[in-house]
Amino acid sequence: MFLVIMSSMLWMIGCSPFVDNNQIEEISPVILWSITEGAEGKLRISTLVPPIYSEPKKILTQEVDLLKEGGKDFNLSYHREVKSGQLRMVFIEQELAKKGITSLMNTLFTDPDISQRLYIIIVNGSFDDFIKNQIKTQDVPGYLLYRLLKHYEYKKQGDMTIVNLHQFMKRYYSPYSDPVAPIFKVDKENFIYEGTAFFKNDKLQTNINKRNEQIFQLIDHNHHLKVLTIPELSITMGNVTSKTKMKLNLDYSTLSLNVELKGRIEEYRGKGDIDNLDQLAVIHQQIKSLFEKQTTELLKKMQNSEVDPLEIGTLTLGPFSKPMSEDEWSTLWANVKFNVTYELHIQPLTNVRK
Amino acid sequence: MKASSLYERTVTFGGIYVFFMVNRSQMLYFVLVTPSKLVYPYMIWALIAVGILSQLNMILIAKWFSSDISTKGYQGFVQLFGKRTVRVLAFVGLFFIFAKIYVSTLGTVEVINSIIFPSMNPLWLILFLFGICLYAASRGMTNAIRFVVIAFFGSAWMILCFIPFFFPSMASLHDLYPLIPADWSTVSWKNLLFIWQAFSGPEYLVFIGPWINQKQKMLKYLTFANTTSVFEYLIMFVVSLLFFSSQYLNKSRFPVTDLIRYLQTPVLERIDIILICMQMFYYVWAISLYFLWFYGAIRIVSGRLNEQSNRIGFITCWIMILISTIILDKWFDETEQNPLMNLQIWLRAFTYLFIPTFLLIACKRKGLI
C-alpha cells in the first residue's frame, strides 16, 4: 500500500495535471486596464503593476491588435506573470467608445477569470498620464479608484452612475433599453466625474452635463441624492429621495412621468423670505416648473440621440401581449410626447432666522 | 473494503432517504444548463406542466415500491419476466447505464474544466472523478444509499445563494413578460422533451427495492421530492430570467454558475468554485450507484449472480467504463456537437417514461398488484 502511494505521488509530481501557476510571489494580479485607440485601428492597452505590493509602481503599455494580446505582451515586459483574475475596472477612452465596444465587452465576458462585476468607465482625456502622475505620490492609486466606484455603487446612492459589465451587457442585449456608463474627465492632475454617457447599441452616442445628470439620477432607479443644487433659484435641497412613475398611454404616443420628490431645503441665497409660507409656496412652484422643464429637455435629448437609457421601452411589455420588435420600438420612441409632472414634499423649515 | 459485501443488505431505508434520492437524481447536472434552454418566460408554465406529468410517474414508482415484488430484487424480476428475459433486459440496461454515466461525467467535467481548471486536461478530471466514485461504490450499496444524506445536505443549501437575485436593483417584473407565447412556434416539442428528461433519474431507483422499507407509504415522499425538484428548477429559471432577461439568457452556457459568479463575498472571490465542488457530492453519489448497478447488471448477464461479488470483477467493470468513456470522449472530440449528448436526451426521456410503466404493466399482467 505504501509503495502504491509513494509511486503515485512521484508520478503525480512528474506530470502534474495543474498547469496554471498561481503562486502569489510569482504573479501580479492587475486590477485595472485602460484601453485607448492606437494607430491604424490598433488598441493601446495599459495596466498598473504591481497593484498592492510595496514596490515602485509602473505602467505597462502595449499597442496591440487584440485585447488579449495586450494581456499576453505585458508578461513579456515584466518579471511577474500578469493575471487578470482580479481585474476590477476597465477604463475606455471616449473616442474608442464612439466606435463601438462590443468586441471588447465580449472578450472580457468570455474569460471565466474576469468577474462580471467589472466596472466599465469611459474616460475623456489621457488616463495613463493621470496614473503616471499619481504613482509618484500615491501608493495604491488603482485601489483608490476602485474604492471610489465601490462607494458610489452602494445601494441607490445617486451621485454617480456606476455600471458593471453585467449591467452593461444586459441593457445592450435588451431591445427596449440602451446601456449607460459613467464618464470621467481626466488630465494629468484630476479625475473628475462628468456625467453619464448614453450608448446606442455599443456605440457611445452622447453624454450629459452636470445639470442633466442630476435630473437623470433623480428619475432613473428612484435614487437618493444627498445634495440637489438648483442654482437658478439659489436653492440647495438635501437628502432628496425620488420616486418615479412612468406610464405610456395605450397607443404609446405619450409618456407620463411623475416624480415624487422628498427632501428639505438646506440652503437659500435668494432675495425672498423663505420663512414666509406664501413665498415658500411660490418657490415650490418655481422648483416644480423648473424641474419639469429640465426633465422634458433631458427626455427630448435622449429622444433626439435615439437612446433609451431609462428603459422606457420595457413599459410596452405586458404579461399577455406580444412584444414589439426593436425597430418598432425605436420608431415609436422617436415620436413619443412627454407629460412630466413633479410632486414636491419639502420638510418644514427649522432653525431659520427670520 | 470487503467486496463480497457490495450488495449486502444490513438495513432498510425509510421514506426520507427516498426523498433525498429522488430529488438529487433529478437535479444531476441538468440544473446548470436548463435555464439557457428554456429562455422564454412562458416556459415557466411548461416547467410546471412537465412537473405535473412527472408526478404521474411518481405515482407509478410508488406503486412499484409498495408491491411485494420490488423487495425481492433480482428474484422479483425473474418472477416477472423469467430468467432469460431478465438477462436480455439487463444486457440492454448496460447501455443505458453506461450512457447515463458517460453523459453525466462529461457534462460535469465540462463544467469543471471550463470554469475551475481551464488549463487541465479533462482526462485527468474523468480519472479523478471515477476514482472517487469507485471508492464510494466499493463501500457497498447500503453505504452508497446512506451517502445521499451528505449529497443532499452538501448541495441543497445552494438554492439559498439565489435569494439575493430576487431583489437586484436592475431587474424588474418586465423581464418575466410575456407570460403567454405570442409565437407558438418557439414552444417546440424539443424544449418540452428537454424538460422532461431533466426530471428523469428516479426511474433507476426501482432497482433498489430491496433496500427500501416497504411498510412506509412512499407516495408522500416521492411527491414531496418531485415538487421540491420542480421548485428548484423554477427558482433557478425565474432568477436567471430576472438576472439576464430572456434575450440574453441563451447566450450563457452555464447560466446558473454565471449567476453565482456575480455574487460577492468579502472573503471569497470565486464562490462558483465552491458551488461546483459541492455539486460533486451528488455527482459522486449518483455515479457510484450507477457503477453498482452496472456491475450488478454484468453479473446478471453473465449468470454469476449466485456467486459472491468480488473486488476484481467490480474493478474490471470500472476500468471498462473508464476506458470506454475516454475512448468515446476522444472519438467525439473532433465533432462540434457530441452526438451521444443528444442521444442521451432521448435515452433519458425514454427510460423515464418507459421503465415505471413497463414494470407496472408487467406486474398487472402477472396479477401481482
XYZ file of C-alpha atoms in Angstrom:
723
model
C 0.000 0.000 0.000
C 2.808 2.349 0.948
C 4.549 1.650 -2.321
C 1.394 2.419 -4.246
C 1.009 5.766 -2.522
C 4.660 6.647 -2.962
C 4.756 5.702 -6.606
C 1.565 7.537 -7.367
C 2.908 10.615 -5.617
C 6.075 10.514 -7.662
C 4.004 10.048 -10.739
C 1.830 12.976 -9.759
C 4.831 15.217 -9.295
C 6.289 14.069 -12.554
C 3.309 15.101 -14.598
C 1.199 17.418 -12.555
C -2.227 17.905 -14.061
C -2.352 21.507 -12.855
C -0.757 23.693 -15.452
C -1.508 27.141 -14.073
C 0.932 28.506 -11.571
C -0.712 30.876 -9.161
C 1.985 31.195 -6.542
C 1.496 34.659 -5.189
C 5.149 35.685 -5.313
C 5.341 34.862 -8.979
C 2.261 36.629 -10.241
C 0.939 40.124 -10.306
C -2.822 40.399 -10.261
C -3.916 43.526 -12.074
C -6.978 45.477 -11.091
C -7.319 47.872 -13.967
C -6.898 48.093 -17.677
C -7.115 51.233 -19.655
C -7.893 50.908 -23.304
C -7.381 53.680 -25.816
C -7.236 53.863 -29.520
C -3.853 53.267 -31.076
C -2.607 53.985 -34.546
C -4.259 52.239 -37.506
C -7.123 50.661 -35.669
C -4.920 49.148 -33.008
C -5.646 49.190 -29.318
C -3.376 50.742 -26.776
C -3.794 48.932 -23.545
C -2.163 49.838 -20.259
C -2.143 48.463 -16.800
C -0.660 49.315 -13.473
C 1.687 46.848 -11.779
C 2.070 45.774 -9.094
C -1.239 46.843 -7.624
C -0.613 46.322 -3.939
C 2.931 45.207 -3.234
C 5.069 47.892 -1.701
C 7.277 48.145 -4.703
C 7.748 51.006 -7.111
C 4.749 51.089 -9.379
C 4.956 51.256 -13.077
C 2.670 51.416 -16.033
C 2.856 48.834 -18.728
C 1.576 49.884 -22.113
C 1.260 47.849 -25.257
C -0.054 48.670 -28.649
C -1.825 45.636 -29.976
C -4.424 44.412 -32.414
C -6.299 42.324 -29.899
C -7.196 42.911 -26.282
C -5.857 39.629 -25.017
C -2.673 40.125 -26.949
C -2.068 43.061 -24.648
C -2.534 40.863 -21.630
C -0.021 38.458 -23.080
C 2.501 41.099 -24.031
C 2.531 42.526 -20.526
C 4.152 39.320 -19.400
C 6.950 39.782 -21.882
C 7.899 43.109 -20.422
C 7.513 42.438 -16.729
C 9.168 39.985 -14.383
C 5.923 38.671 -12.885
C 3.090 36.983 -14.665
C 0.267 39.461 -15.043
C -3.041 37.838 -14.133
C -6.443 39.221 -14.932
C -8.351 37.369 -12.217
C -8.599 40.443 -10.014
C -9.473 42.819 -12.811
C -11.943 45.303 -11.360
C -12.045 48.278 -13.678
C -11.758 48.897 -17.359
C -11.245 52.469 -18.478
C -12.225 53.005 -22.064
C -11.334 56.139 -23.916
C -14.225 58.189 -25.216
C -13.074 58.135 -28.824
C -12.820 54.370 -28.809
C -16.246 54.036 -27.203
C -17.727 56.112 -30.001
C -16.589 53.480 -32.465
C -18.244 50.605 -30.632
C -17.006 48.359 -27.891
C -18.841 45.081 -28.433
C -15.695 43.134 -29.178
C -14.024 44.401 -26.010
C -17.036 43.533 -23.900
C -17.294 40.082 -25.414
C -13.642 39.383 -24.749
C -13.956 40.438 -21.140
C -17.141 38.476 -20.724
C -15.812 35.235 -22.184
C -12.917 34.988 -19.770
C -14.079 32.927 -16.783
C -11.381 34.548 -14.665
C -12.850 38.000 -15.079
C -15.742 38.878 -12.831
C -18.924 40.297 -14.247
C -18.734 42.905 -11.549
C -16.032 44.583 -13.555
C -16.664 48.330 -13.634
C -16.915 49.965 -17.009
C -15.740 53.566 -17.073
C -15.493 55.910 -20.011
C -12.707 58.463 -19.797
C -12.326 61.716 -21.599
C -8.614 62.503 -21.672
C -5.491 60.526 -21.049
C -5.939 58.142 -18.188
C -2.360 56.919 -18.458
C -0.990 60.392 -17.803
C -3.157 60.646 -14.730
C -1.920 57.353 -13.335
C 1.680 58.147 -14.212
C 1.386 61.312 -12.209
C -0.422 59.556 -9.386
C 2.128 56.824 -8.796
C 4.636 59.466 -7.774
C 2.606 60.322 -4.731
C 0.139 57.516 -4.156
C 0.909 54.016 -3.016
C -2.204 52.411 -4.386
C -3.812 54.652 -6.998
C -5.667 51.817 -8.688
C -7.168 50.595 -5.474
C -8.283 54.101 -4.518
C -10.172 54.437 -7.765
C -11.813 51.091 -7.078
C -12.886 52.263 -3.632
C -14.365 55.384 -5.195
C -16.518 53.398 -7.596
C -17.418 50.840 -4.981
C -18.542 53.565 -2.620
C -20.934 55.123 -5.080
C -22.259 51.793 -6.293
C -23.659 51.048 -2.885
C -27.467 50.905 -2.705
C -29.287 53.667 -4.512
C -26.803 56.397 -3.969
C -27.448 58.784 -6.801
C -24.238 60.734 -7.041
C -22.713 58.768 -9.853
C -23.817 56.294 -12.405
C -21.883 53.128 -11.715
C -22.143 50.332 -14.218
C -20.593 46.923 -14.273
C -20.047 44.555 -17.135
C -23.173 42.547 -16.485
C -25.456 45.569 -16.268
C -23.990 46.963 -19.437
C -24.459 43.706 -21.311
C -27.974 43.119 -20.060
C -29.085 46.503 -21.334
C -27.147 46.001 -24.508
C -28.984 42.798 -25.307
C -32.400 44.129 -24.380
C -34.249 45.541 -27.389
C -36.050 48.056 -25.188
C -33.225 49.797 -23.410
C -29.771 51.148 -24.066
C -26.637 50.908 -21.965
C -25.201 53.722 -19.922
C -21.787 54.213 -18.392
C -20.155 56.854 -16.236
C -17.847 59.270 -17.977
C -14.886 60.873 -16.248
C -12.753 63.736 -17.392
C -9.094 63.100 -16.746
C -5.954 65.083 -17.159
C -2.601 64.886 -15.509
C -3.865 66.036 -12.139
C -7.545 65.260 -11.954
C -10.069 62.532 -12.316
C -13.457 64.207 -12.317
C -16.908 62.761 -12.765
C -18.501 64.379 -15.746
C -21.820 62.641 -16.092
C -23.486 59.703 -17.711
C -22.680 58.519 -21.190
C -25.524 57.112 -23.247
C -24.933 54.290 -25.652
C -26.822 53.245 -28.707
C -26.139 49.553 -29.058
C -22.441 49.502 -28.327
C -21.556 52.991 -29.516
C -21.240 55.994 -27.301
C -23.911 58.327 -28.588
C -23.959 61.278 -26.270
C -23.274 62.271 -22.732
C -24.988 64.666 -20.406
C -23.689 67.542 -18.356
C -23.963 68.200 -14.643
C -27.419 69.775 -14.687
C -28.987 66.999 -16.712
C -27.042 64.447 -14.747
C -28.862 65.484 -11.585
C -32.200 65.007 -13.267
C -31.120 61.688 -14.728
C -30.093 60.428 -11.308
C -33.443 61.508 -9.910
C -35.620 59.756 -12.429
C -33.520 56.681 -13.035
C -33.970 53.931 -10.471
C -35.512 56.035 -7.713
C -32.268 57.334 -6.372
C -31.300 59.126 -3.253
C -29.474 62.405 -3.716
C -27.650 63.882 -0.773
C -27.404 67.263 -2.390
C -29.571 68.633 -5.155
C -28.498 72.072 -6.218
C -30.723 74.481 -8.068
C -28.530 77.496 -8.868
C -31.261 79.146 -10.945
C -33.298 79.624 -7.784
C -30.382 79.881 -5.361
C -31.587 76.819 -3.507
C -29.985 73.631 -2.365
C -32.139 70.725 -1.403
C -30.710 67.994 0.753
C -31.426 64.302 1.306
C -33.698 64.087 -1.653
C -35.380 60.798 -2.364
C -37.294 60.382 -5.544
C -39.961 58.027 -6.712
C -40.612 57.892 -10.410
C -43.741 56.585 -12.027
C -43.643 56.157 -15.755
C -46.628 55.312 -17.842
C -47.126 55.011 -21.547
C -50.612 55.575 -22.834
C -52.363 52.907 -24.833
C -51.145 53.838 -28.293
C -47.648 54.573 -26.940
C -47.795 58.200 -28.094
C -47.420 59.929 -24.737
C -45.217 59.175 -21.808
C -46.490 60.388 -18.465
C -43.698 60.764 -15.994
C -44.485 61.571 -12.435
C -41.698 62.206 -9.981
C -42.294 62.453 -6.292
C -39.512 64.314 -4.531
C -38.985 64.340 -0.820
C -36.354 66.382 0.859
C -35.634 69.564 2.725
C -34.303 72.964 1.842
C -30.799 73.182 3.155
C -29.563 76.373 1.642
C -31.128 79.500 0.297
C -29.277 82.502 -1.026
C -32.089 84.187 -2.859
C -33.691 87.522 -2.078
C -37.095 86.252 -0.914
C -38.100 85.273 2.571
C -38.489 81.518 2.644
C -39.854 81.596 6.137
C -42.934 83.189 4.714
C -45.333 80.449 3.735
C -46.711 82.277 0.743
C -43.303 82.946 -0.671
C -42.263 79.373 0.055
C -45.230 78.167 -1.964
C -44.060 80.301 -4.850
C -40.611 78.805 -4.607
C -42.109 75.312 -4.590
C -43.938 76.167 -7.739
C -40.768 77.515 -9.288
C -38.795 74.389 -8.428
C -41.533 72.221 -9.848
C -41.788 74.012 -13.130
C -38.024 74.238 -13.470
C -37.634 70.509 -12.936
C -40.480 69.772 -15.264
C -38.830 71.860 -17.947
C -35.406 70.336 -17.392
C -36.730 66.801 -17.325
C -38.625 67.304 -20.550
C -35.461 68.692 -22.096
C -33.484 65.700 -20.939
C -36.067 63.307 -22.344
C -36.065 65.209 -25.634
C -32.304 64.978 -25.713
C -32.486 61.238 -25.287
C -35.106 61.059 -27.967
C -33.022 63.124 -30.388
C -29.993 60.960 -29.765
C -32.197 57.900 -30.297
C -31.275 56.380 -26.983
C -33.493 54.982 -24.292
C -31.376 54.645 -21.171
C -34.397 54.872 -18.879
C -35.700 51.569 -20.231
C -38.973 53.168 -21.223
C -39.354 50.523 -23.893
C -39.958 47.877 -21.274
C -43.226 49.643 -20.446
C -44.615 48.330 -23.702
C -44.289 44.787 -22.426
C -47.235 43.146 -20.814
C -47.836 39.685 -19.429
C -50.309 38.777 -22.141
C -49.286 40.899 -25.090
C -46.939 40.217 -27.923
C -43.659 42.069 -27.509
C -42.803 44.507 -30.268
C -39.623 44.371 -32.229
C -36.642 46.607 -31.648
C -37.282 48.608 -34.817
C -40.914 49.112 -33.945
C -39.949 50.496 -30.588
C -37.322 52.870 -31.967
C -39.836 54.292 -34.449
C -42.331 54.759 -31.659
C -39.762 56.221 -29.292
C -38.814 58.874 -31.812
C -42.394 60.197 -31.727
C -43.295 59.894 -28.079
C -44.578 63.077 -26.427
C -43.838 63.836 -22.817
C -46.015 64.849 -19.977
C -43.813 65.456 -16.968
C -45.161 66.296 -13.544
C -43.357 66.747 -10.288
C -44.674 66.430 -6.793
C -42.696 68.137 -4.132
C -42.744 67.251 -0.467
C -40.431 69.573 1.346
C -39.959 69.176 5.038
C -40.840 72.262 7.063
C -38.001 74.599 7.728
C -36.471 74.609 11.171
C -33.933 76.829 12.846
C -34.359 79.554 10.283
C -33.792 83.061 11.432
C -36.492 85.493 10.486
C -13.226 -2.780 1.861
C -14.899 -6.099 1.589
C -16.042 -6.557 -1.955
C -18.094 -9.579 -1.077
C -20.480 -7.347 0.806
C -21.161 -4.956 -2.066
C -24.827 -5.815 -2.276
C -25.332 -6.899 1.265
C -28.457 -5.560 2.870
C -27.969 -4.771 6.511
C -30.662 -2.138 6.933
C -33.668 -0.857 5.030
C -34.150 2.808 4.363
C -37.199 4.885 5.069
C -39.076 7.467 3.076
C -36.783 10.329 3.909
C -33.957 8.562 2.056
C -36.241 8.088 -0.914
C -36.986 11.788 -0.815
C -33.295 12.654 -0.862
C -32.537 10.202 -3.642
C -35.372 11.181 -5.947
C -34.722 14.878 -5.510
C -30.969 14.666 -6.044
C -31.194 12.329 -9.004
C -33.467 14.831 -10.719
C -31.005 17.635 -10.116
C -27.960 15.955 -11.595
C -26.050 18.272 -13.982
C -29.039 19.493 -15.994
C -29.967 22.081 -13.456
C -26.891 24.000 -14.556
C -27.941 24.255 -18.181
C -31.731 24.138 -18.160
C -32.378 27.914 -17.915
C -30.445 28.645 -21.085
C -32.509 26.035 -22.952
C -35.844 27.319 -21.742
C -35.090 31.002 -22.419
C -38.621 32.371 -22.754
C -40.549 33.429 -19.663
C -43.637 31.450 -20.643
C -41.606 28.272 -20.345
C -42.378 28.610 -16.643
C -45.731 27.033 -17.475
C -44.052 24.285 -19.451
C -41.837 23.574 -16.479
C -44.828 23.320 -14.191
C -46.802 21.199 -16.667
C -43.961 18.744 -17.129
C -43.510 18.685 -13.373
C -47.127 17.569 -13.030
C -46.594 14.901 -15.683
C -43.565 13.747 -13.791
C -45.780 13.455 -10.751
C -47.796 10.787 -12.578
C -44.597 8.848 -12.924
C -44.031 9.223 -9.199
C -47.385 7.547 -8.582
C -46.281 4.614 -10.736
C -42.974 4.336 -8.909
C -44.740 4.483 -5.549
C -46.994 1.638 -6.697
C -43.938 -0.375 -7.621
C -42.292 0.245 -4.254
C -45.428 -0.866 -2.457
C -45.617 -4.148 -4.349
C -44.095 -7.260 -2.783
C -42.182 -7.973 -5.901
C -39.940 -4.926 -5.651
C -38.444 -6.043 -2.348
C -37.315 -9.322 -3.830
C -34.786 -7.629 -6.071
C -33.431 -9.934 -8.750
C -35.788 -12.748 -7.802
C -38.663 -10.378 -8.240
C -37.617 -9.513 -11.762
C -37.188 -13.191 -12.552
C -40.668 -13.827 -11.262
C -41.974 -11.093 -13.541
C -40.164 -11.799 -16.770
C -38.444 -15.139 -16.485
C -34.711 -15.709 -16.260
C -33.892 -15.410 -19.924
C -35.740 -12.135 -20.458
C -34.154 -10.609 -17.389
C -30.749 -11.405 -18.817
C -31.655 -9.769 -22.096
C -33.092 -6.745 -20.319
C -30.028 -6.460 -18.119
C -27.861 -6.555 -21.217
C -29.847 -3.717 -22.790
C -29.757 -1.897 -19.480
C -25.968 -1.921 -19.547
C -26.009 0.511 -22.432
C -28.498 2.798 -20.760
C -26.497 2.857 -17.563
C -23.287 3.423 -19.430
C -24.809 6.266 -21.437
C -26.026 7.822 -18.233
C -22.599 7.590 -16.603
C -20.900 8.830 -19.734
C -23.060 11.886 -20.244
C -23.245 12.920 -16.596
C -19.486 12.623 -16.325
C -18.770 14.524 -19.489
C -21.227 17.249 -18.616
C -19.759 17.623 -15.167
C -16.204 17.506 -16.434
C -17.031 20.155 -18.980
C -18.287 22.477 -16.267
C -15.258 21.900 -14.063
C -12.926 22.186 -16.972
C -14.286 25.402 -18.361
C -14.781 27.154 -15.048
C -12.313 25.850 -12.497
C -9.408 24.247 -14.331
C -9.358 25.576 -17.892
C -5.772 24.517 -18.428
C -6.216 20.986 -17.179
C -6.607 18.001 -19.421
C -10.197 16.758 -18.953
C -8.983 13.170 -18.924
C -7.445 13.777 -15.528
C -10.753 15.022 -14.267
C -12.544 11.955 -15.578
C -9.976 9.770 -13.877
C -10.206 11.618 -10.562
C -13.986 11.654 -10.548
C -14.216 7.993 -11.444
C -11.664 7.196 -8.779
C -13.719 8.901 -6.091
C -16.884 7.199 -7.326
C -15.121 3.842 -7.306
C -14.216 4.384 -3.700
C -17.737 5.441 -2.780
C -19.223 2.476 -4.637
C -16.812 -0.013 -3.148
C -18.282 0.675 0.274
C -21.314 -1.250 -0.860
C -24.877 -0.472 -1.776
C -26.022 0.278 1.756
C -23.353 2.886 2.290
C -23.884 4.348 -1.158
C -27.515 4.920 -0.287
C -26.528 6.390 3.053
C -24.215 8.773 1.275
C -27.229 10.544 -0.214
C -27.715 12.362 3.077
C -24.328 14.017 2.662
C -25.024 14.603 -1.014
C -28.313 16.283 -0.194
C -27.167 18.468 2.647
C -23.941 19.237 0.837
C -25.766 20.740 -2.086
C -29.357 21.591 -1.245
C -28.349 24.778 0.579
C -27.144 26.204 -2.708
C -30.648 27.335 -3.506
C -30.234 29.918 -0.763
C -27.467 31.562 -2.766
C -30.050 32.605 -5.322
C -32.283 34.542 -2.968
C -30.343 37.819 -3.363
C -31.124 37.753 -7.070
C -34.802 38.265 -6.387
C -34.006 41.750 -5.129
C -31.494 43.180 -7.543
C -31.588 46.837 -8.381
C -31.716 46.387 -12.112
C -34.167 43.542 -12.568
C -37.820 44.243 -12.959
C -41.000 42.347 -13.475
C -40.757 43.184 -17.159
C -38.094 40.547 -17.530
C -40.784 37.942 -16.936
C -43.032 39.199 -19.724
C -44.701 37.979 -21.860
C -46.138 35.082 -19.909
C -48.122 33.816 -22.876
C -46.259 32.857 -26.004
C -47.072 35.234 -28.826
C -45.493 32.945 -31.319
C -46.294 29.321 -30.654
C -43.574 28.061 -32.943
C -40.995 28.934 -30.267
C -42.541 26.351 -27.949
C -41.080 23.336 -29.612
C -41.592 19.770 -28.515
C -37.813 19.564 -28.239
C -37.812 22.011 -25.372
C -40.568 20.084 -23.656
C -38.622 16.882 -24.158
C -35.623 18.585 -22.662
C -37.517 19.497 -19.519
C -38.976 16.003 -19.272
C -35.599 14.359 -19.465
C -34.185 16.833 -16.945
C -36.653 15.384 -14.438
C -35.577 11.842 -15.178
C -33.356 9.940 -12.816
C -35.705 8.455 -10.219
C -36.713 5.651 -12.576
C -33.470 3.799 -11.845
C -34.405 3.718 -8.204
C -36.816 0.879 -8.955
C -33.768 -1.358 -8.634
C -33.168 -0.522 -5.002
C -36.475 -2.003 -3.892
C -34.808 -4.487 -1.501
C -33.229 -1.653 0.445
C -36.466 0.235 0.860
C -38.622 -0.084 3.892
C -41.800 -1.429 2.416
C -44.034 -0.581 5.320
C -43.849 3.128 4.680
C -46.144 4.860 2.249
C -43.745 6.120 -0.360
C -46.037 8.274 -2.456
C -45.909 11.095 0.078
C -42.129 11.267 -0.068
C -41.979 10.879 -3.820
C -44.476 13.685 -4.310
C -42.574 15.890 -1.948
C -39.291 15.133 -3.730
C -40.730 15.809 -7.161
C -42.339 19.056 -6.026
C -39.078 20.176 -4.497
C -37.296 19.476 -7.767
C -39.886 21.440 -9.734
C -39.480 24.343 -7.346
C -35.722 24.222 -7.589
C -35.886 24.310 -11.370
C -38.428 27.116 -11.220
C -36.343 29.194 -8.854
C -33.249 28.768 -10.990
C -35.165 29.675 -14.114
C -37.001 32.706 -12.753
C -33.852 34.018 -11.162
C -31.934 33.571 -14.406
C -34.654 35.430 -16.262
C -34.571 38.306 -13.823
C -30.838 38.447 -13.960
C -30.205 38.007 -17.665
C -33.602 38.728 -19.277
C -34.629 36.336 -21.978
C -32.781 37.978 -24.875
C -29.533 37.496 -23.063
C -30.170 34.192 -21.336
C -29.419 31.876 -24.230
C -26.009 33.490 -24.685
C -24.857 31.959 -21.457
C -23.725 28.365 -21.487
C -23.932 27.729 -17.774
C -26.319 30.431 -16.585
C -26.507 29.108 -13.067
C -22.782 29.285 -12.475
C -22.661 32.682 -14.154
C -25.239 33.843 -11.668
C -23.241 32.575 -8.747
C -20.099 34.167 -10.078
C -21.795 37.509 -9.809
C -22.248 37.144 -6.074
C -19.754 38.920 -3.979
C -18.405 37.939 -0.639
C -15.843 39.829 1.347
C -13.746 36.709 1.785
C -14.071 34.643 -1.352
C -13.730 35.866 -4.853
C -14.783 32.783 -6.805
C -17.808 31.461 -4.986
C -18.779 29.485 -8.086
C -15.841 27.158 -7.476
C -17.309 26.165 -4.120
C -20.728 25.692 -5.645
C -19.432 23.375 -8.327
C -17.345 21.427 -5.837
C -20.375 20.952 -3.608
C -22.270 19.658 -6.591
C -19.663 16.967 -6.914
C -21.157 15.361 -3.826
C -24.288 14.309 -5.571
C -22.486 13.560 -8.752
C -20.311 11.091 -6.817
C -23.336 9.667 -5.092
C -25.248 9.142 -8.338
C -22.369 7.735 -10.338
C -21.325 5.348 -7.602
C -24.860 3.975 -7.599
C -24.698 3.604 -11.370
C -21.406 1.759 -11.045
C -23.034 -0.669 -8.648
C -25.998 -1.160 -10.947
C -23.686 -1.631 -13.881
C -21.756 -4.315 -12.064
C -24.981 -5.905 -10.906
C -26.260 -5.996 -14.466
C -22.999 -7.529 -15.665
C -23.412 -10.267 -13.089
C -26.935 -10.949 -14.234
C -25.890 -11.065 -17.864
C -23.033 -13.424 -17.154
C -25.255 -15.534 -14.938
C -22.997 -15.310 -11.906
C -25.459 -13.824 -9.540
C -25.266 -16.697 -7.121
C -21.541 -16.384 -6.662
C -20.072 -13.843 -4.298
C -19.491 -10.443 -5.826
C -15.783 -9.832 -5.902
C -13.445 -6.924 -5.983
C -11.674 -7.949 -9.159
C -14.911 -8.138 -11.099
C -16.060 -4.783 -9.835
C -12.794 -3.048 -10.629
C -12.751 -4.663 -14.063
C -16.170 -3.172 -14.704
C -14.922 0.192 -13.534
C -11.904 0.037 -15.832
C -14.182 -0.966 -18.704
C -16.379 2.052 -18.136
C -13.393 4.341 -17.708
C -11.714 3.198 -20.883
C -14.870 3.360 -22.944
C -15.592 6.833 -21.636
C -12.129 8.045 -22.539
C -12.231 6.409 -25.952
C -15.654 7.840 -26.744
C -14.577 11.225 -25.483
C -11.540 11.186 -27.779
C -13.655 9.881 -30.607
C -16.216 12.626 -30.427
C -13.675 15.271 -29.602
C -13.406 16.334 -33.209
C -17.103 16.807 -33.827
C -18.748 20.028 -32.728
C -21.766 18.541 -31.036
C -21.334 15.331 -29.196
C -23.957 13.016 -30.712
C -24.121 10.945 -27.551
C -25.130 14.030 -25.615
C -28.103 14.478 -27.894
C -28.858 10.791 -27.830
C -28.820 10.956 -24.070
C -31.711 13.413 -24.053
C -33.737 10.804 -25.906
C -32.494 7.945 -23.764
C -33.272 9.731 -20.532
C -36.690 10.765 -21.740
C -37.353 7.243 -22.883
C -36.265 5.492 -19.694
C -38.148 7.916 -17.507
C -41.317 7.281 -19.450
C -40.791 3.621 -20.073
C -39.335 1.898 -17.012
C -42.082 2.605 -14.436
C -44.879 1.991 -16.948
C -43.286 -1.167 -18.244
C -42.817 -2.643 -14.780
C -46.331 -1.786 -13.725
C -47.815 -3.334 -16.854
C -45.744 -6.453 -16.305
C -46.963 -6.649 -12.719
C -50.554 -6.171 -13.789
C -50.277 -8.955 -16.360
C -48.971 -11.371 -13.779
C -51.653 -10.231 -11.432
C -49.149 -9.304 -8.779
C -50.628 -5.919 -7.918
